[in-house]
Short mmCIF file of C-alpha atoms in Angstrom, two decimals:
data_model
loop_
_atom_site.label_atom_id
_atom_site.label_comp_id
_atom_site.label_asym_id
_atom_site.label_seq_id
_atom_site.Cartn_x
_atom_site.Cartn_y
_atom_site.Cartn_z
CA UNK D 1083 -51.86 36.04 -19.27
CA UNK D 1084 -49.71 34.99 -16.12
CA UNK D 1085 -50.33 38.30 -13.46
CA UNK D 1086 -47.05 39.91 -12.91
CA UNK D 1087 -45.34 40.83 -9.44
CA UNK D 1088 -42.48 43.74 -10.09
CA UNK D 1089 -39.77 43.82 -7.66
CA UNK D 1090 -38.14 47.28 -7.40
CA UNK D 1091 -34.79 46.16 -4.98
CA UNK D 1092 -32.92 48.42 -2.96
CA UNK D 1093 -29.45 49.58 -3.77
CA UNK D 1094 -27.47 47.51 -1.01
CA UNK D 1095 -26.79 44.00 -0.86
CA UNK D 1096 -28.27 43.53 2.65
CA UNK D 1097 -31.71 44.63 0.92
CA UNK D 1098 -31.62 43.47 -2.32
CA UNK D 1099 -30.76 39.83 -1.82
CA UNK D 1100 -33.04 39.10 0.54
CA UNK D 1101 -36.26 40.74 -1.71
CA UNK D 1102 -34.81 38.65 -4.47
CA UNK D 1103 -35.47 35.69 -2.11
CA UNK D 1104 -39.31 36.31 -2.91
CA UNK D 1105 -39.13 35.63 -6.56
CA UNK D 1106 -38.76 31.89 -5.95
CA UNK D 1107 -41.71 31.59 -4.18
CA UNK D 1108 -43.61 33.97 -6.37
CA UNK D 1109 -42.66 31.50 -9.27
CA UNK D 1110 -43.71 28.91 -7.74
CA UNK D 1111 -47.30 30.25 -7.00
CA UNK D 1112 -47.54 30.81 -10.89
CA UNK D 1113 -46.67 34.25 -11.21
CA UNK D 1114 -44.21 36.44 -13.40
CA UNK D 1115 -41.70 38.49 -11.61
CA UNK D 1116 -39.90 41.47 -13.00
CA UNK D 1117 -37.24 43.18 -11.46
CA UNK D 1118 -36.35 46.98 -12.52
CA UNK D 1119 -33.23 48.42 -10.87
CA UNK D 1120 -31.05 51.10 -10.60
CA UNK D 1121 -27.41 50.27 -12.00
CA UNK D 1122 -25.46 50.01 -9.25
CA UNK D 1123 -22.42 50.68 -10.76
CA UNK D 1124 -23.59 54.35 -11.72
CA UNK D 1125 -22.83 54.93 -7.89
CA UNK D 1126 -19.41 53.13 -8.11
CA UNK D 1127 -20.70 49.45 -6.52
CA UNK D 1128 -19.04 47.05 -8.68
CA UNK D 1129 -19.77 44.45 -5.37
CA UNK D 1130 -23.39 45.01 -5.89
CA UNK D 1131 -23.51 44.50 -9.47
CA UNK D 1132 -21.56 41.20 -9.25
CA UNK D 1133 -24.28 40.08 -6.76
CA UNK D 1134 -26.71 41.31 -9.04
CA UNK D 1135 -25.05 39.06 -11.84
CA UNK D 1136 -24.85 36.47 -9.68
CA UNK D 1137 -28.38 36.47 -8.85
CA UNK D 1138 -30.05 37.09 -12.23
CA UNK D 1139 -27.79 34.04 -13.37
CA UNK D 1140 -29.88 31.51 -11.08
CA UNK D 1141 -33.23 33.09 -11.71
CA UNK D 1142 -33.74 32.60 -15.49
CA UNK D 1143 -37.32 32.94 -15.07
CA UNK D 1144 -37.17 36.22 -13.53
CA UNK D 1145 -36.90 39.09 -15.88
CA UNK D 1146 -34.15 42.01 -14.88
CA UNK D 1147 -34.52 44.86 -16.71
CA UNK D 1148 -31.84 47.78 -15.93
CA UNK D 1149 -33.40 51.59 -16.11
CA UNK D 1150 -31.98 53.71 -18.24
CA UNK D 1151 -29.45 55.97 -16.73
CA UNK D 1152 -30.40 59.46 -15.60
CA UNK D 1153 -28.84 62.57 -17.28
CA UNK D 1154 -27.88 63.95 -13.80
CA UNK D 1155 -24.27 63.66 -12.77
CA UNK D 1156 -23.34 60.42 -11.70
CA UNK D 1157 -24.61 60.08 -7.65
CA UNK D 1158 -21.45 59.05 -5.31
CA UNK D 1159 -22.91 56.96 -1.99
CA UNK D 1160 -20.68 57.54 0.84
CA UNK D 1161 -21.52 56.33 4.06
CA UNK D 1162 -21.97 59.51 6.40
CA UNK D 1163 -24.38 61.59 8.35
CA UNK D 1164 -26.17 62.61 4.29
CA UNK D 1165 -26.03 58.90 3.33
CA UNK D 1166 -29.88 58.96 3.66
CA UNK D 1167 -30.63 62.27 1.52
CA UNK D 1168 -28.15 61.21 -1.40
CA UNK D 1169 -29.80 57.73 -1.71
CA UNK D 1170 -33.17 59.50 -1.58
CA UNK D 1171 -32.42 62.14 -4.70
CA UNK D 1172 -31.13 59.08 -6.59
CA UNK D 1173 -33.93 57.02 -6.11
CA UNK D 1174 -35.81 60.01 -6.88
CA UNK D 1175 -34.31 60.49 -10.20
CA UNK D 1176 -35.46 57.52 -11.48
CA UNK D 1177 -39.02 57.48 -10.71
CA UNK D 1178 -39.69 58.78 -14.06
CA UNK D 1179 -38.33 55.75 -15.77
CA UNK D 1180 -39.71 53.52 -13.38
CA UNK D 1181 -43.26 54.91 -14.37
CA UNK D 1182 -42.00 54.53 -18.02
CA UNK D 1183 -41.01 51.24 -17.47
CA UNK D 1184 -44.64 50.16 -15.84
CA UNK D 1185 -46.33 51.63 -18.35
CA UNK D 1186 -44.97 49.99 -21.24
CA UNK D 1187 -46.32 46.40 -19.23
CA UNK D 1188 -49.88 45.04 -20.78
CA UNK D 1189 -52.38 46.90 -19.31
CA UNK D 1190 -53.61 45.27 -15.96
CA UNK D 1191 -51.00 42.60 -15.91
CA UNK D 1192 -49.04 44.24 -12.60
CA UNK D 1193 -50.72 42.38 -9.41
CA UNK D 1194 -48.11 44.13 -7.19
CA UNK D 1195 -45.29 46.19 -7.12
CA UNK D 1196 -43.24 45.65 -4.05
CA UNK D 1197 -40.63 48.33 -3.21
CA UNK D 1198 -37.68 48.24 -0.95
CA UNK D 1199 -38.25 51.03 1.97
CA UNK D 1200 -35.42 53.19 0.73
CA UNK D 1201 -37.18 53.68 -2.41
CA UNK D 1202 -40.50 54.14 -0.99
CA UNK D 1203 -41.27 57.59 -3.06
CA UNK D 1204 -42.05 55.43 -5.78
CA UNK D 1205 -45.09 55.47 -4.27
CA UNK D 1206 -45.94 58.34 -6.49
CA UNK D 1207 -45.72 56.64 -9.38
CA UNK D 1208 -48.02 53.69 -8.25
CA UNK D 1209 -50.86 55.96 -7.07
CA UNK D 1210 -50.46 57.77 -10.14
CA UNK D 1211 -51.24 54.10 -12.22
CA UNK D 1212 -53.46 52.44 -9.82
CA UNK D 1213 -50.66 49.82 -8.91
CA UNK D 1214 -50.88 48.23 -5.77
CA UNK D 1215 -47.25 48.77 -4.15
CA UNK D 1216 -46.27 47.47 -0.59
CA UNK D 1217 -43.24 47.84 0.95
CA UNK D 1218 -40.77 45.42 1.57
CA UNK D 1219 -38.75 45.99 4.99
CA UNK D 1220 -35.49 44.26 4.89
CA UNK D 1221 -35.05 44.59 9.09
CA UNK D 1222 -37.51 42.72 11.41
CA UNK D 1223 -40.89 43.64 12.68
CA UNK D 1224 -39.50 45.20 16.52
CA UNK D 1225 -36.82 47.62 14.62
CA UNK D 1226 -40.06 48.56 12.57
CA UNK D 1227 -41.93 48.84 15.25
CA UNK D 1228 -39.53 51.26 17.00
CA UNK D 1229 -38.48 53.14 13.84
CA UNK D 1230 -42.33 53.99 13.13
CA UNK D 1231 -43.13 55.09 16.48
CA UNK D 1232 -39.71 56.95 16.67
CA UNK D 1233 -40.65 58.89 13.80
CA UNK D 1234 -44.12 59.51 14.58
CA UNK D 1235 -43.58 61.29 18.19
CA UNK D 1236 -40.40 63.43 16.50
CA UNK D 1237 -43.42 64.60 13.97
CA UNK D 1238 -45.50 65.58 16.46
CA UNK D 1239 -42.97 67.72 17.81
CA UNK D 1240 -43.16 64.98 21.67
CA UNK D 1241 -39.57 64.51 21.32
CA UNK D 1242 -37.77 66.82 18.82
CA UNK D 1243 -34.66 65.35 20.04
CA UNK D 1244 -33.52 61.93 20.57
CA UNK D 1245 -29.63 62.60 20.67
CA UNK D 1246 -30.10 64.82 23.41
CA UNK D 1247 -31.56 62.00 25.48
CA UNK D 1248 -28.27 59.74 25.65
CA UNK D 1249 -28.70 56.23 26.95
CA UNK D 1250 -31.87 57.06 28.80
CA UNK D 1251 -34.37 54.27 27.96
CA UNK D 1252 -37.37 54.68 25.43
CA UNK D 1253 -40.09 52.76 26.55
CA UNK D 1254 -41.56 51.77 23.12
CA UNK D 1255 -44.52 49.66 22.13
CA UNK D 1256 -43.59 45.78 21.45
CA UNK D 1257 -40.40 45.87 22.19
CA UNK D 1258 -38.14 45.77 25.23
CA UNK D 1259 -37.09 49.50 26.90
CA UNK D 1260 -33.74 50.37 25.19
CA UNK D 1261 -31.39 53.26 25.18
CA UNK D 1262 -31.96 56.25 23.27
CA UNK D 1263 -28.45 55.88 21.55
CA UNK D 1264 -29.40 52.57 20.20
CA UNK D 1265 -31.54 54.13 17.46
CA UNK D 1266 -30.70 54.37 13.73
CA UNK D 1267 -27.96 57.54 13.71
CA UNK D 1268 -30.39 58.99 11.27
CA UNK D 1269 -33.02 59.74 14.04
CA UNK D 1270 -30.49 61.25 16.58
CA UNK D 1271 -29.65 63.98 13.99
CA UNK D 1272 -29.81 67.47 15.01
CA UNK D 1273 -33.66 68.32 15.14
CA UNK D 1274 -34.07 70.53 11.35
CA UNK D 1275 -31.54 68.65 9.57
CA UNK D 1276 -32.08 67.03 6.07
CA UNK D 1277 -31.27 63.87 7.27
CA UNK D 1278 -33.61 63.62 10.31
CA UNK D 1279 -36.77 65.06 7.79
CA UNK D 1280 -35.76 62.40 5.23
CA UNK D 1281 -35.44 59.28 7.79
CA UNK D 1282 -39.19 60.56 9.35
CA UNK D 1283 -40.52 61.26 6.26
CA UNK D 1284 -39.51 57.67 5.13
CA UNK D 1285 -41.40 55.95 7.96
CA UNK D 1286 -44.37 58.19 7.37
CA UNK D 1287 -44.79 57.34 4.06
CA UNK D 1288 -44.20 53.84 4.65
CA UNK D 1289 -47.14 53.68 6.03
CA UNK D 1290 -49.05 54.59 2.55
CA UNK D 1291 -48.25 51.66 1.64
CA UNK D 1292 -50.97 48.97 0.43
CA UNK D 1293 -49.13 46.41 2.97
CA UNK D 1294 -45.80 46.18 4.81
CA UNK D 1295 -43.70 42.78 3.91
CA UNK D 1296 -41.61 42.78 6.57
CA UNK D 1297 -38.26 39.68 6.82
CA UNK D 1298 -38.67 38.14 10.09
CA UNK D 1299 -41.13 35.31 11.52
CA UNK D 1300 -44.04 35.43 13.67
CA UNK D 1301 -42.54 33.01 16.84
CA UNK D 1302 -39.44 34.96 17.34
CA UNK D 1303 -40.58 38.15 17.83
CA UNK D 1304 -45.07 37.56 19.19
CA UNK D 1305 -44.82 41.37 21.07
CA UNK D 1306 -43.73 43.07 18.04
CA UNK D 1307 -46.16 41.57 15.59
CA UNK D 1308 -48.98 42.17 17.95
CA UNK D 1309 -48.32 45.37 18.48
CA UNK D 1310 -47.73 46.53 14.85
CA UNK D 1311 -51.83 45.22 14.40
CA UNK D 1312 -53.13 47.38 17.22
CA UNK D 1313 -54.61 50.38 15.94
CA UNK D 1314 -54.09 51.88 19.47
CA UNK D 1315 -50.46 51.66 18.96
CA UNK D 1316 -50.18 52.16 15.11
CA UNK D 1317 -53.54 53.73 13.52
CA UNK D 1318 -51.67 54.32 10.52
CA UNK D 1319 -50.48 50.74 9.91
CA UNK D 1320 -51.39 48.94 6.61
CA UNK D 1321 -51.16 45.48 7.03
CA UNK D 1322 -47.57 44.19 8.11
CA UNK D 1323 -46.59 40.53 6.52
CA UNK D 1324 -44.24 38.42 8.12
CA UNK D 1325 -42.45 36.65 5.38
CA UNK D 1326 -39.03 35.72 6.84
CA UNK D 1327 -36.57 34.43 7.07
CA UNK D 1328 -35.63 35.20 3.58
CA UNK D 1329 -31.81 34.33 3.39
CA UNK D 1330 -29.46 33.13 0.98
CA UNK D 1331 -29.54 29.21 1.08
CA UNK D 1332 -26.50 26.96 2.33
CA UNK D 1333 -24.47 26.45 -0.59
CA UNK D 1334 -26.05 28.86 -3.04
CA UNK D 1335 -23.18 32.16 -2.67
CA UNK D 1336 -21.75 31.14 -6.03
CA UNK D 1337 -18.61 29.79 -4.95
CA UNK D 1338 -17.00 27.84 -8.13
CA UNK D 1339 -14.80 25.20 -5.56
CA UNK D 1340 -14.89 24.75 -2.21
CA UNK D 1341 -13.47 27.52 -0.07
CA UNK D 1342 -10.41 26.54 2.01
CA UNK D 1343 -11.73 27.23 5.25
CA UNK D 1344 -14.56 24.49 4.93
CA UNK D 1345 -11.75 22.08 4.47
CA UNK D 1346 -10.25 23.35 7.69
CA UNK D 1347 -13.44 23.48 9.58
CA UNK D 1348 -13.37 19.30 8.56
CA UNK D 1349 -10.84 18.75 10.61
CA UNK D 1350 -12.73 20.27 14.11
CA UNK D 1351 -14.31 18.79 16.43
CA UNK D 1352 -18.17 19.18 16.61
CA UNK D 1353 -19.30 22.80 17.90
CA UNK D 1354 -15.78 24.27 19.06
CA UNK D 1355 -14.93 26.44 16.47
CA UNK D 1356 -15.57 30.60 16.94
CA UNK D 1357 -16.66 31.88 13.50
CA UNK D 1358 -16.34 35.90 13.93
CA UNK D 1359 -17.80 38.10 10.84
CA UNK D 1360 -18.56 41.51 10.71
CA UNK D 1361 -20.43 42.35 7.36
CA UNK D 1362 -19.34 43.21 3.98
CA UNK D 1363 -19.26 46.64 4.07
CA UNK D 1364 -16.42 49.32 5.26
CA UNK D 1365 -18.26 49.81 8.17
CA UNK D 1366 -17.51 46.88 9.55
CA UNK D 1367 -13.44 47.47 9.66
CA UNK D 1368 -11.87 47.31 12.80
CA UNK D 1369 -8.96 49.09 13.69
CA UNK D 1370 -5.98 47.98 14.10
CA UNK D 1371 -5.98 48.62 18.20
CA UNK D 1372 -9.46 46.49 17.72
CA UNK D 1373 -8.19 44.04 15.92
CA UNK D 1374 -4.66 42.94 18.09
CA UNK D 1375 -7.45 43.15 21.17
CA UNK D 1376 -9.63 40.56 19.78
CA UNK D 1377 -6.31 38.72 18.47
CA UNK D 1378 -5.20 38.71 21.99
CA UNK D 1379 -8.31 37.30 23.32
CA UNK D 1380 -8.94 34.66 21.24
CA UNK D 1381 -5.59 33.61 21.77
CA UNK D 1382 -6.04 33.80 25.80
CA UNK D 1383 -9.46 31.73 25.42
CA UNK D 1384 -7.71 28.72 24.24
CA UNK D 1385 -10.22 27.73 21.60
CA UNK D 1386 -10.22 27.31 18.08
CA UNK D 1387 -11.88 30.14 15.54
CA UNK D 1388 -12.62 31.31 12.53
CA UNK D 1389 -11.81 35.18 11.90
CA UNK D 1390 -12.21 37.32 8.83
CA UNK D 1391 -10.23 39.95 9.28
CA UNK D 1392 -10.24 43.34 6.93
CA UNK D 1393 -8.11 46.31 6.82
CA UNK D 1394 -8.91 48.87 9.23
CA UNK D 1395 -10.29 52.83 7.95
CA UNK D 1396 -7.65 55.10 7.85
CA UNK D 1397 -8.18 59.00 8.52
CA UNK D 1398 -6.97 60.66 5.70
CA UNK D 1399 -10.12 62.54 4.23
CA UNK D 1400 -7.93 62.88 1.02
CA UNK D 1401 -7.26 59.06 0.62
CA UNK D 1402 -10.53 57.07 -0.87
CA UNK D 1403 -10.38 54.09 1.43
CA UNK D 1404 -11.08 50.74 -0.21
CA UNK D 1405 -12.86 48.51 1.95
CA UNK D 1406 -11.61 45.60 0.01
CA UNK D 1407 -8.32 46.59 0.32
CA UNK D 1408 -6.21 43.30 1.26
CA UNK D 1409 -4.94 43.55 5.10
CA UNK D 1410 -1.33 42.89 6.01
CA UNK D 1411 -1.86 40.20 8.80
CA UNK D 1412 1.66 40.15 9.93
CA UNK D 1413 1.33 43.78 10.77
CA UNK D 1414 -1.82 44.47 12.10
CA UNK D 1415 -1.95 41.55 14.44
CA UNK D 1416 0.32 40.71 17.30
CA UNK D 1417 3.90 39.16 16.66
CA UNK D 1418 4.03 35.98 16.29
CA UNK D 1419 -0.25 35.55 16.83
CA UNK D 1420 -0.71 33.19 13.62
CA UNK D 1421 2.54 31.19 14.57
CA UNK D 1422 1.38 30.58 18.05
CA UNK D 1423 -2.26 29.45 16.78
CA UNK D 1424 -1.91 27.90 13.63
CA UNK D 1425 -2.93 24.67 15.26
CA UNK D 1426 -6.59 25.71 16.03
CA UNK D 1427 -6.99 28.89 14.20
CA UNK D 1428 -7.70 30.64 11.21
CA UNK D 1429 -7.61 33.97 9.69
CA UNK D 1430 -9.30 34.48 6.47
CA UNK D 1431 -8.83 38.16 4.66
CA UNK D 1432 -11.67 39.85 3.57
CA UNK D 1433 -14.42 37.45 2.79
CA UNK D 1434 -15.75 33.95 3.82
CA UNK D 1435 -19.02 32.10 3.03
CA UNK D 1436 -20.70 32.53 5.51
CA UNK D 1437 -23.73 30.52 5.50
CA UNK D 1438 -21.58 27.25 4.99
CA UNK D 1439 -19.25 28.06 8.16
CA UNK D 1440 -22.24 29.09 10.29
CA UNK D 1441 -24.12 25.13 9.14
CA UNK D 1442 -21.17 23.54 9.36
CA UNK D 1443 -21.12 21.03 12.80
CA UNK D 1444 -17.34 22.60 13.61
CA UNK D 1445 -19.01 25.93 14.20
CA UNK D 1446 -20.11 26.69 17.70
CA UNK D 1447 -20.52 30.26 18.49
CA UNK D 1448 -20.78 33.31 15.72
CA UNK D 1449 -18.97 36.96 16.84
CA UNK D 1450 -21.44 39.06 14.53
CA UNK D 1451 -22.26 42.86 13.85
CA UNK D 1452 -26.06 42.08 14.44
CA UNK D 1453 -26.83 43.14 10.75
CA UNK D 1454 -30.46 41.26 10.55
CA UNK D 1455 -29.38 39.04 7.03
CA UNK D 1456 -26.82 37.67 9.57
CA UNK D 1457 -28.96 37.21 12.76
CA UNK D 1458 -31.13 34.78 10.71
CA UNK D 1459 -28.47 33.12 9.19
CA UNK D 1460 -27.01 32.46 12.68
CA UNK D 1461 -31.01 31.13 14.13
CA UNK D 1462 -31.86 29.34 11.20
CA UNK D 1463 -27.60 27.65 11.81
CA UNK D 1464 -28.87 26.98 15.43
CA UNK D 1465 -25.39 28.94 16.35
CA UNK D 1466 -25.86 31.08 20.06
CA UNK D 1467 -24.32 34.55 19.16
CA UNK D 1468 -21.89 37.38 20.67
CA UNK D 1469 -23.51 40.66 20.01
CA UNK D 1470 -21.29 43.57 18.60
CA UNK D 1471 -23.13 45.85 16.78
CA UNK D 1472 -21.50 48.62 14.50
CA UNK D 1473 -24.09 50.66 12.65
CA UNK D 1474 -27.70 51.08 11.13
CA UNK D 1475 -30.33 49.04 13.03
CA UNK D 1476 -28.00 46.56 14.86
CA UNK D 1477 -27.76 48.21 18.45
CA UNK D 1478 -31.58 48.26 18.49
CA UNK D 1479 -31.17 44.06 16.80
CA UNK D 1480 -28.74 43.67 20.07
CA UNK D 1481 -31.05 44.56 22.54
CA UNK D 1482 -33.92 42.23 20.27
CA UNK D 1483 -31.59 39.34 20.83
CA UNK D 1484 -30.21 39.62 23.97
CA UNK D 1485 -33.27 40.25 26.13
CA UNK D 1486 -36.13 39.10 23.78
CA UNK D 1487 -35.01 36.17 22.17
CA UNK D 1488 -32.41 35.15 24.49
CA UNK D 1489 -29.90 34.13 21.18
CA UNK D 1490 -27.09 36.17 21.94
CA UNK D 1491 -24.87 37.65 24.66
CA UNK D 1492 -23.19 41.22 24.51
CA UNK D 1493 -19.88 42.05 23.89
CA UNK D 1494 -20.34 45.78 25.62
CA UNK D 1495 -16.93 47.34 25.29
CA UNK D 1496 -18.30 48.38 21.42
CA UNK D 1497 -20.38 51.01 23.68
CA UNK D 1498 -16.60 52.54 24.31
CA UNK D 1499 -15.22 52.14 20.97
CA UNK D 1500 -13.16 49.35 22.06
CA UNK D 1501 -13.67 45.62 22.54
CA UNK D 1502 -11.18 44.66 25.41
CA UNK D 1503 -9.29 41.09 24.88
CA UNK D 1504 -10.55 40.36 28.82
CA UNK D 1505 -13.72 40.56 27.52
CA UNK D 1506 -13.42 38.89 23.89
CA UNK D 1507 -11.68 36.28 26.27
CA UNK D 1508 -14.89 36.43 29.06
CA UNK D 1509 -17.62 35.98 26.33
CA UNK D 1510 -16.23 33.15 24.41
CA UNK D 1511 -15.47 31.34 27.73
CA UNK D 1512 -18.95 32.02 28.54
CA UNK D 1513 -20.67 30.69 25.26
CA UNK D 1514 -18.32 28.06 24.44
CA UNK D 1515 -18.15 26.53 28.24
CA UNK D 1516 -20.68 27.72 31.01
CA UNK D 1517 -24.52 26.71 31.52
CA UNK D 1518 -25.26 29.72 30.20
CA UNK D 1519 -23.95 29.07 27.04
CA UNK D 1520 -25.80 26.10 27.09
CA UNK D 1521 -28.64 27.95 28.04
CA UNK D 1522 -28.21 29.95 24.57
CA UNK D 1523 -27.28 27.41 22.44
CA UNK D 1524 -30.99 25.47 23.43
CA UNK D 1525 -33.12 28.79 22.80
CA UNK D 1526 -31.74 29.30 19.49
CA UNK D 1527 -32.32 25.90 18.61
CA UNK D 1528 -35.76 26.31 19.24
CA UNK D 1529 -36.14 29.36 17.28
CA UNK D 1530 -34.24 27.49 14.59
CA UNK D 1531 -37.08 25.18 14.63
CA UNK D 1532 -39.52 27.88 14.24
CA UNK D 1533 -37.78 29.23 11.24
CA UNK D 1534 -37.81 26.26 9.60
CA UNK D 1535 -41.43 25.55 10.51
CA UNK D 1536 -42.52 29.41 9.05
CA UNK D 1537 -42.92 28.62 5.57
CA UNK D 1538 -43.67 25.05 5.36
CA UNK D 1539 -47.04 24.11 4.59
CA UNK D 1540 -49.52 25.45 7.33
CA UNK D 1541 -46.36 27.87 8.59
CA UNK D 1542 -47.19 31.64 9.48
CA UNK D 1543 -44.87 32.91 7.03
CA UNK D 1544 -46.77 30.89 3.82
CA UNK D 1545 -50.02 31.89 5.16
CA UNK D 1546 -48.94 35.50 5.53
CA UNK D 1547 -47.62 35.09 2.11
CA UNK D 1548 -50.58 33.99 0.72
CA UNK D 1549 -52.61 36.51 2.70
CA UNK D 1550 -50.47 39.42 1.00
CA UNK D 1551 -51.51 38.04 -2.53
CA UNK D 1552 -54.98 38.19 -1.94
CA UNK D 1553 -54.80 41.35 -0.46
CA UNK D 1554 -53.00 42.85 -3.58
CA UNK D 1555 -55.26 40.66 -5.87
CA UNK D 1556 -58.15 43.19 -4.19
CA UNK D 1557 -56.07 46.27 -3.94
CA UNK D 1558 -55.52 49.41 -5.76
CA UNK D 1559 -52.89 52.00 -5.41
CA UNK D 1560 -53.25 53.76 -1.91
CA UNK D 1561 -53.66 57.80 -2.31
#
């Protein structure tokens, strides 16, 4: 009987993609792999599902198996300051048909179960059978590093308060000093509130895990690994697996014909096209101020670009906004913008595939939100970056980028809530044109080669692959 790895994903594309990354490999080493999930379309994410689709469409090996729904109301996820705790008491929900689920597998047949971090109360359910469950960390090993330690001095009441320290710089084990304000919102939450005792909570029971399969490699990021195995510095650590980069591969997004813009991006010259992408959520909308600013200073830069552009939020607490609502161009960028640079521009609405543009030779700089999934798409493209983070854990990926692996520069107006077009100008000037740029573009091409080197044979990632399946293969569920 083949041993079986379970895969329980996280409800969010940006965590349950790259976990699903695992179960070619795990096929490949001659196990089963069986992913229980949460229908994500209880919660009103019919994006998520179609990924989900998508996904179980080109695994036909892997078994997806859908939980049964709960009897509780239906959960609604909106993205505020209770995000955290809503996610939590629907994950929560289901543990008793996750356990269900488990049980009804032959006896002994589970090797693993590994378990996106948002879900990590399953853990209760694991002990309970004598699973071995580790968790899988969707981020890279310095935002765990700081999100651990963050958690573990607001627990032992050192600093009850991180959004009363502002921008004053934490000085935190394996990773550069950074600003206060760059951590996850969650943690600056008013000390008592359900949100800060959930996020805390989360990293401390993280830690219970049998292991910690974290998506990054070992070369890009030496200080953080090293750190995260030093009992001085983490004496609660299980052991943490570098496995990256999992990322969707070029040419796998399920597009049926070849998207217009890759046509376009034929026509450039090598490496002078700006790609600029901001995620797939709502969080990533611009408003329309934001939006004629960076019009205006792509225009002023006088080179050619790529920009997906989506409507902006509006502020009617009344009105559900749809992030996929189609943007009126004409009206939320300049008059007469797409006239003037139709010759060595273009702007796509809502969506563009990504990976293609980014490893196409057209494409010379990326203007990215810092989410992680997107970092190593950009590295493992060999594409230098301008930093804009919006949310989550990408001010604390900024500051991993732009002073520790040298792959990016900042765009820093975001830190006022508005992007200047003097500065969109400045930065793509900079990238596109100076020695500095140059300067960039060689350092990520190095770590490009270290990406590419992590999981071929001999490569840290395959070894700390293969040193996670042992370790399971010896493990029981952690009490």
């Amino acid at each position: 009987m083949k041993k079986t790895v379970v895969l329980y994903p996280g409800l969010a594309v940006s965590h349950f993609v790259p976990m699903l990354q695992l179960a070619d490999v795990l096929l490949e080493e001659g196990y089963a792999v069986v992913v229980p999930f949460i229908d994500p379309t209880e919660k009103g994410d019919i994006a998520l599902a179609a990924v989900i689709d998508r996904v179980a469409a080109s695994k036909p090996s892997v078994v997806f198996h859908v939980l049964p729904r709960t009897e509780d109301s239906p959960c609604t996820f909106v993205h505020d300051s209770e995000f955290i705790v809503r996610y939590l008491e629907i994950v929560g929900r289901y543990s008793q048909h996750l356990h269900d689920f488990l049980l009804s597998m032959p006896p002994g047949s589970v090797h693993a179960l590994i378990v996106d971090m948002l879900s990590i109360e399953v853990l209760d359910v694991t002990t309970k059978l004598g699973i071995p469950a580790y968790a899988f960390f969707p981020p890279n090993a310095s935002a765990l590093a700081v999100s651990v330690q963050a958690a573990s001095l607001h627990s032992e009441g050192q600093q009850p308060s991180f959004g009363e320290l502002g921008d004053a710089p934490l000085n935190i084990h394996g990773v550069p000093p950074m600003p206060a304000s760059h951590l996850n919102a969650e943690m600056l939450d008013d000390p008592g509130s359900a949100t800060l005792k959930a996020t805390v909570n989360m990293f401390r029971r993280i830690q219970e895990a049998n292991g910690i399969l974290v998506n990054t490699f070992a070369s890009i990021e030496p200080r953080a690994v090293s750190a995260l195995s030093d009992p001085r510095s983490f004496p609660k650590m299980p052991p943490v697996y570098c496995i990256g980069p999992l990322v969707t591969g070029k040419g796998s997004q399920g597009t049926e014909k070849k998207h217009e813009c890759l046509a376009w991006l034929d026509e450039q010259p090598e490496q002078s096209v700006v790609f600029l992408c901001f995620g797939s959520t709502g969080a990533g909308n611009h408003s329309e101020e934001q939006l004629k600013e960076i019009a205006t200073g792509l225009e002023r830069s006088g080179h050619r670009f790529l920009w997906v552009v989506r409507a902006p939020p509006h502020d009617d607490p009344e009105k559900p906004f749809d992030s996929r609502a189609d943007p009126d161009l004409d009206a939320l960028l300049p008059a007469g913008f797409l006239e003037r640079t139709g010759g060595r521009g273009r702007v796509v609405k809502l969506w563009a595939p990504q990976v293609e543009v980014l490893h196409h030779a057209a494409t010379g700089a990326f203007v990215t939100h810092c989410g992680w999934n997107s970092v190593l798409e950009g590295i493992i493209a060999g594409v230098p970056m301008l930093c804009w983070p919006l949310y989550a854990e990408q001010k604390m990926n900024k500051v991993f980028m732009v002073e520790e692996y040298g792959v990016g520069v900042e765009l820093v107006g975001w830190q006022q809530g508005l992007v200047k077009a003097e500065e969109v100008e400045a930065k793509v000037t900079l990238v596109m044109e100076s020695e500095e740029g140059k300067l960039l573009r060689a350092r990520v091409s190095k770590h490009k080669e270290g990406a590419a080197m992590a999981w071929k044979d001999g490569g840290s990632s395959r070894a700390a692959f293969a040193q996670f399946l042992s370790h399971a293969g010896n493990a029981t569920g952690r009490g």
